[in-house]
Amino acid sequence: MSTAILTGTPVPGSPLEGDLRSLGFDVRTAPDAAAAVGLLAAVPPADRVALVDQRFVGHLHALRLALTDPRFPAAAVTGALTAQPEARAALSVALATVTNGTAANRTDAKADAAVRTGGAGLATGPGEPATRTASAELPLADRVGAALDADGTAVQHPELGSLVAAVPDGPAAREEALAAVAAVDDEAVRLRSAVKARDGFFTTFCISPYSRYLARWCARRGLTPNQVTTASLLTALVAAGCAATGTRGGYVAAGLLLLFSFVLDCTDGQLARYSLQYSTMGAWLDATFDRAKEYAYYAGLALGAARSGDDVWALALAAMVLQSVRHFVDFSFNEANADSTAATVNGKAVVGTPTTALSSRLDSVGWTVWVRRMIVLPIGERWAMIAVLTALTTPRIVFYALLAGCAFAACYTTAGRVLRSVTRKAVRTDRAAQALADLADTGPLAELVARAVRRPVRALPGVLPLLVALAGAAAAVGVAAFGPLDSPLLILGALVYVLTSGIAVAHRMGGPLDWLVPPVFRATEYGFLLVLAARADVPGALPAAFGLVAAVAYHHYDTVYRIRGGAGAPPRGLVRALGGHEGRTLLVAVLAALTTAESGLAPELTVIAVLVAVIALAESIRFWVSSGAPAVHDEGETA
């Protein structure tokens, strides 16, 4: 339930009460601040509550942004303030404080800050400069919001752009504000803001121009983003089924359905932004379904090719490995630098690098921005390429093109980030170092090694821990690729990898290139499985390895999105139960060395895949549907 308490002087003929009811608020009126305190106390603690000045003039969408976004405990625009249940106690204290006149000094300071930053206490219209409103004349909602901020409860102030939110003082000012409201198309602004600010070329110019209207159509019919996300998944699964038929008609239908699935994939996020329907379940679905759709489609292509006598399972698995590792390069780099602090020389911050300077110069030339976004093959361009090639060519050609494009994109982005890292003068925070350690997915075996060697390893200089990790990766994958599969040498290579993995994580991951360690682990584990299954040359080995990599990758993506949502890494018990990357690699090596050619490797890999999937999914579902999970959506990821 949501309750809005109208405060201040009533304005005859104002549509404010109707607007609030249209946003789902039960409206009550308080003739003065003391009455507002009583009304607030009568609202159940589990309900959202809003304080709105009756003189408010502004766009309905400005009120919607301030009062209905579920992601923030408290939010406000001029003349309107809301608090969710977790901020209700602080709101009650702030309202009582302001009512009793004990917050005058703090609200004066907040009003001064608001004038400087364009926050609460301002009455602005499109194109108008911010004007000072004296603290004593501030609406009650603004004074309470200032008191909340002063007491340590962060109040979110949404970016309004050309939208108007004002509390005019007098008839002339009210007429001016109403004219400013009439000059801006509220719905057009709402539609534009539903589209992600930064996206790929294909999505921006080929999908978003009409998918935003589909999002509005869904909103007006009461559909939720989660329902659209589920429809996108089902459409992609049907597309994978069509591809699995192995017929030209099936391939054409698969390509068309994959494109439509992507349209729905864009629509769900636009619907969430259009209607401000963010949720914990939506965060989980949005974070994982893109990968599930793409990898299911790869499997469909491989099954379709098999019907025509062409075995491309190795290519399908290679595409999944490459795409997943590429994502983890992105994730690790971003986490490593999300809150790094600039180094100083003689007390002055050292900012910028030659690489970032070149990037900034390129950004000043419009067309280069789109070219650079396209060549990294984000999800829109990638899915469009897959869909078109599926309809016109064969699965083998699809995978060849996908591997070539993703390999180039991975080299381009990784090289640029390595250059930034080695030239940038910055200090990695403890939070970032811990995030990299969590992304490493270290199991109990590497933990034991790390504890044993922590003291000498901490003295290792610079990039040496990364080189140790690379050496272990080369040993494990090299033995799998070139050594006998039924030999203890395979186990020895995996044991070397366990040892080097422990050494690599034994020190604080604060070096300039330590963000590469988690992607190295991902590439080693996935690549080890790919090479073993391909060399086993027995029926079902590659499909089983595909399933195992998909299950493990789900666990790794789940870890990423928990960290990005601010909830921290999965429980250590889960990581230990799954063995860690080094434990799973050693287990597969032992099974491969002990498995005879007659029995094959497929049953063992299938059992491990099922176990990993059940354990990881059970914990993931428990977390994402719990009340403690963060209500976030993937706003920055285009790949």
XYZ file of C-alpha atoms in Angstrom, residues 7-638:
632
model
C 0.530 19.373 3.096
C 0.450 23.139 2.763
C -2.185 25.464 1.348
C -4.942 23.859 -0.804
C -5.176 25.062 -4.418
C -8.694 24.986 -5.903
C -8.927 23.033 -9.145
C -5.503 21.412 -8.765
C -5.235 17.980 -10.451
C -2.611 16.872 -7.908
C -4.881 14.594 -5.903
C -6.059 12.812 -9.044
C -2.459 12.412 -10.250
C -1.445 10.833 -6.960
C -4.381 8.430 -7.059
C -3.434 7.441 -10.608
C -0.006 6.502 -9.234
C -1.633 4.191 -6.679
C -1.583 6.436 -3.612
C -4.307 6.699 -1.015
C -4.493 10.479 -0.492
C -4.941 12.153 2.886
C -4.785 15.863 3.709
C -2.954 17.505 6.612
C -3.854 21.149 7.299
C -0.536 21.718 9.081
C 2.743 19.994 9.977
C 1.417 18.763 13.316
C -1.471 17.052 11.550
C 1.009 15.479 9.111
C 2.844 13.927 12.071
C -0.410 12.346 13.256
C -1.348 11.062 9.799
C 2.120 9.612 9.296
C 1.891 7.746 12.586
C -1.437 6.238 11.477
C 0.034 4.766 8.263
C 1.072 1.097 8.741
C 4.882 0.739 9.031
C 5.022 -1.635 6.054
C 3.530 0.958 3.649
C 5.282 3.490 1.441
C 4.397 7.053 2.393
C 4.808 10.377 0.588
C 4.675 14.006 1.665
C 3.486 16.268 -1.162
C 2.895 20.019 -1.059
C -0.592 20.894 -2.314
C 0.865 23.782 -4.339
C 2.954 21.335 -6.396
C 2.976 21.984 -10.142
C 4.783 19.581 -12.412
C 4.624 16.670 -14.791
C 3.027 13.436 -13.726
C 6.190 11.584 -14.722
C 8.241 13.802 -12.394
C 6.026 12.626 -9.526
C 6.272 9.063 -10.770
C 10.091 9.202 -10.771
C 10.199 10.662 -7.284
C 7.467 8.658 -5.591
C 7.222 5.191 -7.177
C 10.765 3.983 -7.958
C 11.264 0.909 -5.714
C 15.069 0.989 -5.817
C 15.608 3.815 -3.338
C 14.590 3.958 0.344
C 13.894 7.690 0.035
C 13.522 9.964 -2.995
C 12.351 13.488 -3.675
C 11.760 16.298 -6.128
C 10.814 19.835 -5.217
C 7.645 19.654 -3.124
C 7.398 15.859 -2.963
C 9.180 13.278 -0.807
C 8.684 9.540 -0.430
C 9.999 6.926 1.967
C 9.808 3.159 1.704
C 9.308 1.015 4.838
C 13.057 0.840 5.548
C 13.211 4.653 5.743
C 9.920 5.193 7.562
C 11.463 5.447 11.033
C 13.944 8.054 9.819
C 11.124 9.947 8.097
C 9.089 10.067 11.304
C 12.058 11.453 13.202
C 12.810 14.024 10.485
C 9.181 15.174 10.291
C 8.926 15.537 14.052
C 12.233 17.395 14.138
C 11.163 19.849 11.421
C 7.730 20.295 13.008
C 9.288 21.099 16.366
C 11.615 23.630 14.712
C 14.816 21.914 15.878
C 16.257 21.352 12.414
C 16.428 24.960 11.282
C 20.204 25.168 11.067
C 20.558 21.884 9.220
C 17.785 22.636 6.723
C 19.264 26.092 6.076
C 22.541 24.421 5.177
C 20.736 21.885 3.013
C 18.858 24.637 1.229
C 22.142 26.368 0.435
C 23.525 23.086 -0.908
C 20.358 22.546 -2.946
C 20.802 25.872 -4.689
C 24.349 24.944 -5.638
C 23.443 21.460 -6.908
C 19.944 21.901 -8.291
C 18.336 19.684 -5.679
C 15.510 20.199 -3.218
C 14.249 23.703 -2.624
C 14.367 24.759 -6.264
C 11.494 25.651 -8.550
C 12.731 25.108 -12.090
C 11.293 24.757 -15.542
C 12.902 23.756 -18.834
C 15.687 26.147 -19.724
C 15.265 28.230 -16.572
C 18.142 28.934 -14.159
C 17.860 27.625 -10.597
C 16.466 30.257 -8.241
C 16.916 30.520 -4.486
C 14.047 29.637 -2.195
C 14.628 30.707 1.383
C 14.740 27.870 3.895
C 11.810 29.299 5.824
C 9.734 29.244 2.632
C 10.691 25.733 1.603
C 7.801 23.251 1.310
C 7.485 20.891 4.256
C 8.541 17.951 2.057
C 11.785 19.714 1.123
C 12.601 20.609 4.710
C 11.945 17.036 5.832
C 14.081 15.722 2.980
C 16.926 18.001 4.046
C 16.601 16.727 7.619
C 16.674 13.131 6.374
C 19.885 13.793 4.457
C 21.403 15.573 7.445
C 20.643 12.587 9.663
C 22.338 10.137 7.302
C 19.440 8.767 5.233
C 20.330 9.298 1.581
C 17.540 10.896 -0.434
C 17.621 10.147 -4.156
C 16.938 13.116 -6.440
C 16.001 11.744 -9.889
C 17.311 13.481 -12.973
C 14.287 15.297 -14.430
C 15.806 16.816 -17.552
C 13.112 18.952 -19.175
C 10.401 17.774 -16.778
C 9.024 20.327 -14.318
C 8.672 19.938 -10.541
C 7.972 23.207 -8.719
C 6.136 24.746 -5.791
C 5.279 28.244 -7.055
C 4.694 31.050 -4.570
C 1.753 33.101 -5.776
C -0.643 33.104 -8.756
C 1.815 34.616 -11.236
C 4.492 32.056 -10.477
C 1.890 29.286 -10.680
C 0.759 30.396 -14.132
C 4.383 30.484 -15.254
C 4.971 26.961 -13.944
C 1.797 25.676 -15.600
C 2.956 27.176 -18.889
C 6.307 25.406 -18.480
C 4.479 22.119 -17.890
C 2.354 22.618 -21.011
C 5.471 23.326 -23.091
C 6.929 19.841 -22.521
C 5.368 16.583 -23.711
C 5.460 14.432 -20.581
C 4.782 11.189 -22.456
C 7.470 11.852 -25.074
C 10.033 12.384 -22.313
C 8.891 9.216 -20.588
C 9.264 7.207 -23.778
C 12.731 8.597 -24.482
C 13.897 7.877 -20.952
C 12.694 4.272 -21.278
C 15.533 3.618 -23.750
C 18.951 2.802 -22.337
C 21.183 5.862 -22.599
C 24.167 3.957 -24.008
C 23.591 1.016 -26.303
C 24.913 -0.618 -29.467
C 24.287 0.667 -32.991
C 21.858 -2.091 -33.991
C 19.838 -1.776 -30.811
C 19.766 2.027 -30.921
C 18.753 2.438 -34.554
C 17.039 -0.833 -35.486
C 15.215 -1.934 -32.329
C 14.629 0.886 -29.846
C 12.770 3.225 -32.256
C 9.761 0.873 -32.106
C 10.373 -1.389 -29.092
C 9.704 1.560 -26.775
C 6.164 1.705 -28.146
C 5.811 -2.021 -27.569
C 6.922 -1.368 -23.972
C 4.208 1.273 -23.597
C 1.643 -1.124 -25.095
C 2.654 -3.732 -22.514
C 2.449 -1.194 -19.682
C -1.048 -0.099 -20.646
C -2.209 -3.717 -20.580
C -0.758 -4.434 -17.178
C 2.074 -6.677 -18.356
C 5.182 -6.766 -16.175
C 8.845 -6.764 -17.234
C 9.219 -10.260 -15.798
C 6.471 -11.546 -18.065
C 8.125 -9.972 -21.103
C 11.509 -11.379 -20.050
C 9.978 -14.846 -19.761
C 8.342 -14.436 -23.172
C 11.739 -13.512 -24.603
C 13.269 -16.665 -23.122
C 10.472 -18.883 -24.428
C 10.762 -17.326 -27.886
C 14.507 -17.988 -27.937
C 13.963 -21.581 -26.828
C 11.444 -22.069 -29.644
C 14.035 -20.555 -31.995
C 16.598 -23.070 -30.734
C 14.073 -25.842 -31.347
C 13.530 -24.634 -34.901
C 17.295 -24.588 -35.491
C 17.505 -28.127 -34.121
C 15.288 -29.399 -36.958
C 18.216 -29.034 -39.346
C 15.969 -27.894 -42.229
C 16.191 -24.664 -44.220
C 12.702 -23.703 -43.154
C 13.640 -24.354 -39.546
C 16.752 -22.187 -39.873
C 14.779 -19.303 -41.387
C 12.175 -19.530 -38.629
C 14.942 -19.738 -36.013
C 16.581 -16.555 -37.308
C 13.317 -14.622 -37.297
C 12.362 -15.844 -33.828
C 15.811 -15.022 -32.461
C 15.422 -11.439 -33.683
C 11.960 -11.215 -32.141
C 13.356 -12.601 -28.889
C 15.885 -9.772 -28.918
C 13.123 -7.221 -29.502
C 11.388 -8.577 -26.392
C 14.698 -8.540 -24.565
C 14.990 -4.805 -25.234
C 11.327 -4.292 -24.409
C 11.524 -5.758 -20.913
C 14.152 -3.254 -19.800
C 12.315 -0.395 -21.484
C 9.097 -1.472 -19.796
C 10.881 -1.533 -16.427
C 12.171 1.996 -16.980
C 8.882 3.242 -18.471
C 6.756 1.976 -15.587
C 9.496 1.899 -12.890
C 8.811 -1.771 -12.237
C 12.113 -2.905 -10.797
C 12.214 -6.044 -8.688
C 14.564 -8.598 -7.194
C 13.104 -11.339 -9.364
C 13.467 -9.093 -12.403
C 17.113 -8.517 -11.546
C 17.745 -12.263 -11.477
C 15.845 -12.959 -14.692
C 17.411 -10.039 -16.552
C 20.898 -10.976 -15.406
C 20.796 -14.620 -16.482
C 18.293 -15.123 -19.279
C 20.389 -13.450 -21.989
C 23.110 -16.023 -21.521
C 20.614 -18.891 -21.249
C 18.955 -17.845 -24.523
C 22.186 -17.495 -26.442
C 23.721 -20.742 -25.253
C 20.499 -22.684 -25.796
C 20.504 -21.368 -29.359
C 24.082 -22.584 -29.825
C 22.949 -26.040 -28.716
C 20.019 -25.885 -31.151
C 22.366 -25.076 -34.026
C 24.647 -27.967 -33.058
C 21.706 -30.379 -32.933
C 20.454 -29.155 -36.301
C 23.878 -29.586 -37.870
C 24.091 -33.121 -36.473
C 20.863 -34.004 -38.302
C 22.654 -33.085 -41.518
C 25.709 -35.153 -40.625
C 27.892 -32.215 -39.557
C 29.279 -32.360 -36.008
C 29.819 -28.771 -34.792
C 29.540 -29.367 -31.041
C 33.196 -28.409 -30.602
C 32.527 -25.105 -32.364
C 29.406 -24.488 -30.264
C 31.322 -25.145 -27.057
C 34.234 -22.977 -28.247
C 31.806 -20.125 -28.968
C 30.307 -20.404 -25.488
C 33.762 -20.519 -23.881
C 35.020 -17.516 -25.835
C 31.923 -15.426 -25.171
C 31.904 -16.247 -21.451
C 35.607 -15.524 -20.977
C 35.202 -12.287 -22.887
C 32.438 -11.238 -20.511
C 34.620 -12.020 -17.522
C 37.370 -9.805 -18.882
C 34.773 -7.007 -18.908
C 33.455 -7.824 -15.442
C 36.866 -8.132 -13.797
C 38.217 -4.935 -15.329
C 35.138 -2.955 -14.339
C 35.150 -4.262 -10.769
C 38.868 -3.598 -10.410
C 38.452 0.035 -11.428
C 34.964 0.841 -10.162
C 36.206 2.753 -7.140
C 39.982 2.976 -7.561
C 41.559 6.164 -6.320
C 44.029 8.317 -8.196
C 47.653 8.100 -7.223
C 49.368 11.292 -6.124
C 52.688 12.921 -6.886
C 53.782 15.793 -4.662
C 50.258 15.943 -3.291
C 48.620 16.255 -6.720
C 46.383 13.590 -8.239
C 47.729 11.780 -11.288
C 44.818 11.388 -13.680
C 44.409 10.236 -17.240
C 46.529 7.985 -19.450
C 47.620 8.193 -23.082
C 45.034 5.523 -23.863
C 42.154 7.391 -22.244
C 43.294 10.616 -23.882
C 43.152 8.929 -27.301
C 39.727 7.506 -26.469
C 38.466 10.962 -25.534
C 39.740 12.409 -28.808
C 38.013 9.647 -30.758
C 34.785 10.282 -28.847
C 34.784 13.820 -30.192
C 34.301 12.378 -33.696
C 30.744 11.072 -33.710
C 31.042 8.200 -36.188
C 34.002 6.639 -34.370
C 31.846 6.134 -31.289
C 29.440 3.900 -33.200
C 32.231 2.041 -35.008
C 33.932 1.263 -31.707
C 30.669 0.052 -30.220
C 29.996 -2.181 -33.221
C 33.411 -3.829 -33.503
C 33.167 -5.193 -29.957
C 30.170 -7.182 -31.231
C 27.636 -6.334 -28.492
C 24.531 -8.430 -28.059
C 22.457 -6.613 -30.685
C 25.032 -6.892 -33.466
C 25.926 -10.424 -32.409
C 22.372 -11.725 -32.392
C 21.579 -9.988 -35.685
C 24.615 -11.650 -37.286
C 23.670 -15.043 -35.863
C 20.050 -14.702 -37.007
C 20.896 -13.636 -40.574
C 23.600 -16.270 -41.032
C 21.333 -18.968 -39.594
C 18.651 -18.168 -42.161
C 21.045 -17.939 -45.116
C 23.917 -20.348 -44.422
C 24.796 -23.359 -42.235
C 25.489 -23.746 -38.509
C 29.178 -24.290 -39.212
C 29.448 -20.934 -40.987
C 27.491 -19.288 -38.160
C 30.014 -20.533 -35.608
C 33.018 -19.655 -37.778
C 31.764 -16.079 -38.089
C 30.864 -15.922 -34.402
C 34.269 -17.186 -33.283
C 36.122 -14.807 -35.599
C 34.055 -11.797 -34.535
C 34.219 -12.550 -30.810
C 37.956 -13.306 -30.967
C 38.644 -9.944 -32.630
C 36.402 -8.139 -30.146
C 38.079 -9.887 -27.212
C 41.567 -8.968 -28.453
C 40.538 -5.360 -29.098
C 38.933 -4.749 -25.719
C 41.512 -6.698 -23.698
C 44.451 -4.964 -25.358
C 42.939 -1.557 -24.670
C 42.308 -2.415 -21.032
C 45.789 -3.797 -20.542
C 47.236 -0.556 -21.937
C 45.019 1.475 -19.618
C 46.059 -0.644 -16.652
C 49.808 -0.430 -17.183
C 49.769 3.321 -17.850
C 47.199 4.390 -15.298
C 48.436 5.637 -11.959
C 45.795 4.538 -9.486
C 45.428 2.719 -6.185
C 42.971 -0.176 -6.038
C 40.660 -0.113 -3.057
C 40.232 -3.012 -0.660
C 36.656 -3.460 -1.917
C 37.867 -3.865 -5.509
C 40.624 -6.277 -4.463
C 38.077 -8.355 -2.552
C 35.721 -8.341 -5.558
C 38.513 -9.783 -7.722
C 39.214 -12.425 -5.086
C 35.517 -13.345 -5.061
C 35.396 -13.496 -8.870
C 38.307 -15.941 -8.796
C 35.950 -18.668 -7.470
C 38.734 -20.247 -5.429
C 37.921 -23.671 -4.005
C 39.227 -25.493 -0.909
C 42.321 -26.945 -2.615
C 43.682 -23.603 -3.794
C 42.713 -22.090 -0.424
C 44.979 -24.592 1.336
C 47.837 -23.738 -1.004
C 47.255 -20.012 -0.511
C 47.386 -20.337 3.263
C 50.632 -22.302 3.075
C 52.444 -19.848 0.798
C 50.805 -16.541 1.732
C 53.831 -15.018 3.496
C 56.441 -15.564 0.746
C 53.941 -14.861 -2.062
C 53.058 -11.445 -0.660
C 56.629 -10.404 -1.421
C 56.337 -11.301 -5.101
C 56.767 -8.247 -7.316
C 54.207 -6.758 -9.714
C 52.885 -9.020 -12.408
C 54.483 -12.266 -11.174
C 51.295 -13.751 -9.601
C 49.500 -13.309 -12.947
C 52.396 -15.006 -14.750
C 52.202 -17.895 -12.275
C 48.481 -18.256 -13.031
C 49.203 -18.233 -16.769
C 51.909 -20.887 -16.315
C 49.487 -23.145 -14.465
C 46.855 -22.615 -17.137
C 49.346 -23.525 -19.853
C 50.363 -26.674 -17.956
C 46.784 -27.926 -17.503
C 45.481 -27.119 -20.978
C 48.748 -28.092 -22.671
C 48.763 -31.584 -21.132
C 45.078 -32.006 -22.034
C 45.776 -30.961 -25.612
C 48.973 -32.869 -26.293
C 49.446 -35.530 -23.622
C 47.917 -39.009 -23.400
C 44.411 -38.873 -21.936
C 44.678 -42.133 -20.005
C 47.923 -41.172 -18.283
C 48.749 -39.822 -14.800
C 50.373 -36.932 -16.664
C 46.897 -35.447 -17.098
C 46.371 -35.488 -13.332
C 49.829 -33.999 -12.811
C 48.948 -31.069 -15.082
C 45.766 -30.434 -13.089
C 47.722 -30.600 -9.813
C 50.159 -27.992 -11.127
C 47.137 -25.833 -11.916
C 45.852 -26.250 -8.345
C 49.246 -25.176 -6.994
C 49.620 -22.126 -9.250
C 46.016 -21.077 -8.603
C 46.694 -20.992 -4.878
C 49.860 -18.959 -5.397
C 48.031 -16.482 -7.655
C 45.354 -15.673 -5.045
C 47.601 -15.778 -1.991
C 48.407 -12.061 -2.232
C 46.165 -8.986 -2.226
C 44.835 -8.558 -5.769
C 45.842 -4.928 -6.049
C 48.325 -5.087 -8.919
C 47.609 -3.262 -12.178
C 46.971 -6.505 -14.095
C 45.545 -8.687 -11.337
C 42.068 -8.210 -12.835
C 43.196 -10.688 -15.524
C 43.517 -13.523 -12.981
C 39.774 -14.426 -12.794
C 39.412 -14.509 -16.626
C 42.514 -16.729 -16.804
C 40.845 -19.143 -14.393
C 37.644 -19.113 -16.462
C 39.554 -19.721 -19.712
C 41.523 -22.572 -18.144
C 38.587 -24.450 -16.656
C 36.351 -24.058 -19.707
C 39.197 -24.652 -22.178
C 40.337 -27.765 -20.298
C 36.853 -29.249 -20.646
C 36.648 -28.315 -24.320
C 39.985 -29.894 -25.185
C 39.355 -33.086 -23.210
C 35.892 -33.620 -24.681
C 37.107 -32.932 -28.211
C 40.055 -35.307 -27.875
C 37.984 -38.031 -26.201
C 36.304 -38.623 -29.565
C 33.431 -40.597 -28.060
C 29.708 -40.040 -28.634
C 28.147 -37.540 -26.271
C 31.369 -36.198 -24.754
C 31.131 -32.744 -26.332
C 27.412 -32.237 -25.603
C 28.060 -33.308 -21.992
C 30.973 -30.874 -21.746
C 28.731 -28.174 -23.222
C 26.209 -28.803 -20.448
C 28.886 -28.740 -17.748
C 30.398 -25.470 -18.979
C 26.897 -23.960 -19.146
C 26.186 -24.983 -15.531
C 29.512 -23.673 -14.247
C 29.176 -20.462 -16.255
C 25.767 -19.882 -14.676
C 27.397 -20.021 -11.239
C 30.065 -17.564 -12.368
C 27.559 -15.114 -13.878
C 25.486 -15.358 -10.714
C 28.572 -14.377 -8.716
C 29.160 -11.377 -10.974
C 25.645 -10.009 -10.666
C 25.566 -10.439 -6.902
C 28.749 -8.387 -6.621
C 27.499 -5.779 -9.070
C 24.282 -5.502 -7.088
C 26.201 -4.778 -3.914
C 25.194 -8.027 -2.200
C 28.659 -9.549 -2.152
C 29.816 -12.931 -3.380
C 27.863 -16.172 -2.919
C 28.345 -17.988 0.407
C 31.717 -19.663 0.774
C 29.862 -22.872 1.521
C 28.437 -22.844 -2.006
C 31.847 -22.249 -3.594
C 33.368 -25.059 -1.550
C 30.474 -27.389 -2.339
C 31.060 -26.796 -6.037
C 34.785 -27.439 -5.598
C 36.077 -24.172 -6.985
C 37.507 -23.866 -10.476
C 40.675 -25.789 -9.590
C 38.793 -28.586 -7.807
C 36.451 -29.190 -10.749
C 39.412 -29.184 -13.146
C 41.258 -31.766 -11.054
C 38.130 -33.930 -10.742
C 37.605 -33.974 -14.511
C 41.289 -34.769 -15.042
C 41.094 -37.733 -12.655
C 37.932 -39.061 -14.313
C 39.433 -38.661 -17.796
C 42.631 -40.461 -16.770
C 40.714 -43.359 -15.208
C 38.007 -43.686 -17.863
C 38.437 -46.376 -20.495
C 37.805 -45.709 -24.157
C 34.871 -48.112 -24.095
C 32.951 -46.318 -21.330
C 33.755 -42.821 -22.590
C 33.721 -39.558 -20.657
C 30.150 -38.459 -21.371
C 28.360 -40.087 -18.384
C 30.818 -38.639 -15.856
C 30.602 -35.124 -17.302
C 26.818 -35.356 -17.408
C 26.602 -36.315 -13.724
C 28.916 -33.450 -12.719
C 26.910 -31.024 -14.870
C 23.638 -32.043 -13.219
C 25.111 -31.771 -9.719
C 26.624 -28.327 -10.383
C 23.399 -27.082 -11.991
C 21.177 -28.295 -9.131
C 23.395 -26.884 -6.370
C 24.072 -23.551 -8.095
C 20.471 -23.009 -9.209
C 18.996 -23.881 -5.821
C 21.180 -21.331 -4.011
C 20.722 -18.738 -6.752
C 16.934 -19.008 -6.691
C 16.914 -18.826 -2.895
C 18.989 -15.664 -2.990
C 17.311 -13.771 -5.826
C 13.760 -14.326 -4.604
C 14.658 -13.397 -1.035
C 13.873 -9.964 0.342
C 17.571 -9.278 0.834
C 18.475 -9.436 -2.844
C 19.186 -6.123 -4.583
C 16.568 -4.665 -6.958
C 18.973 -3.851 -9.785
C 18.822 -4.098 -13.535
C 21.617 -4.451 -16.028
C 21.941 -0.892 -17.330
C 25.534 -0.947 -18.433
C 26.084 -4.303 -20.092
C 25.665 -4.251 -23.873
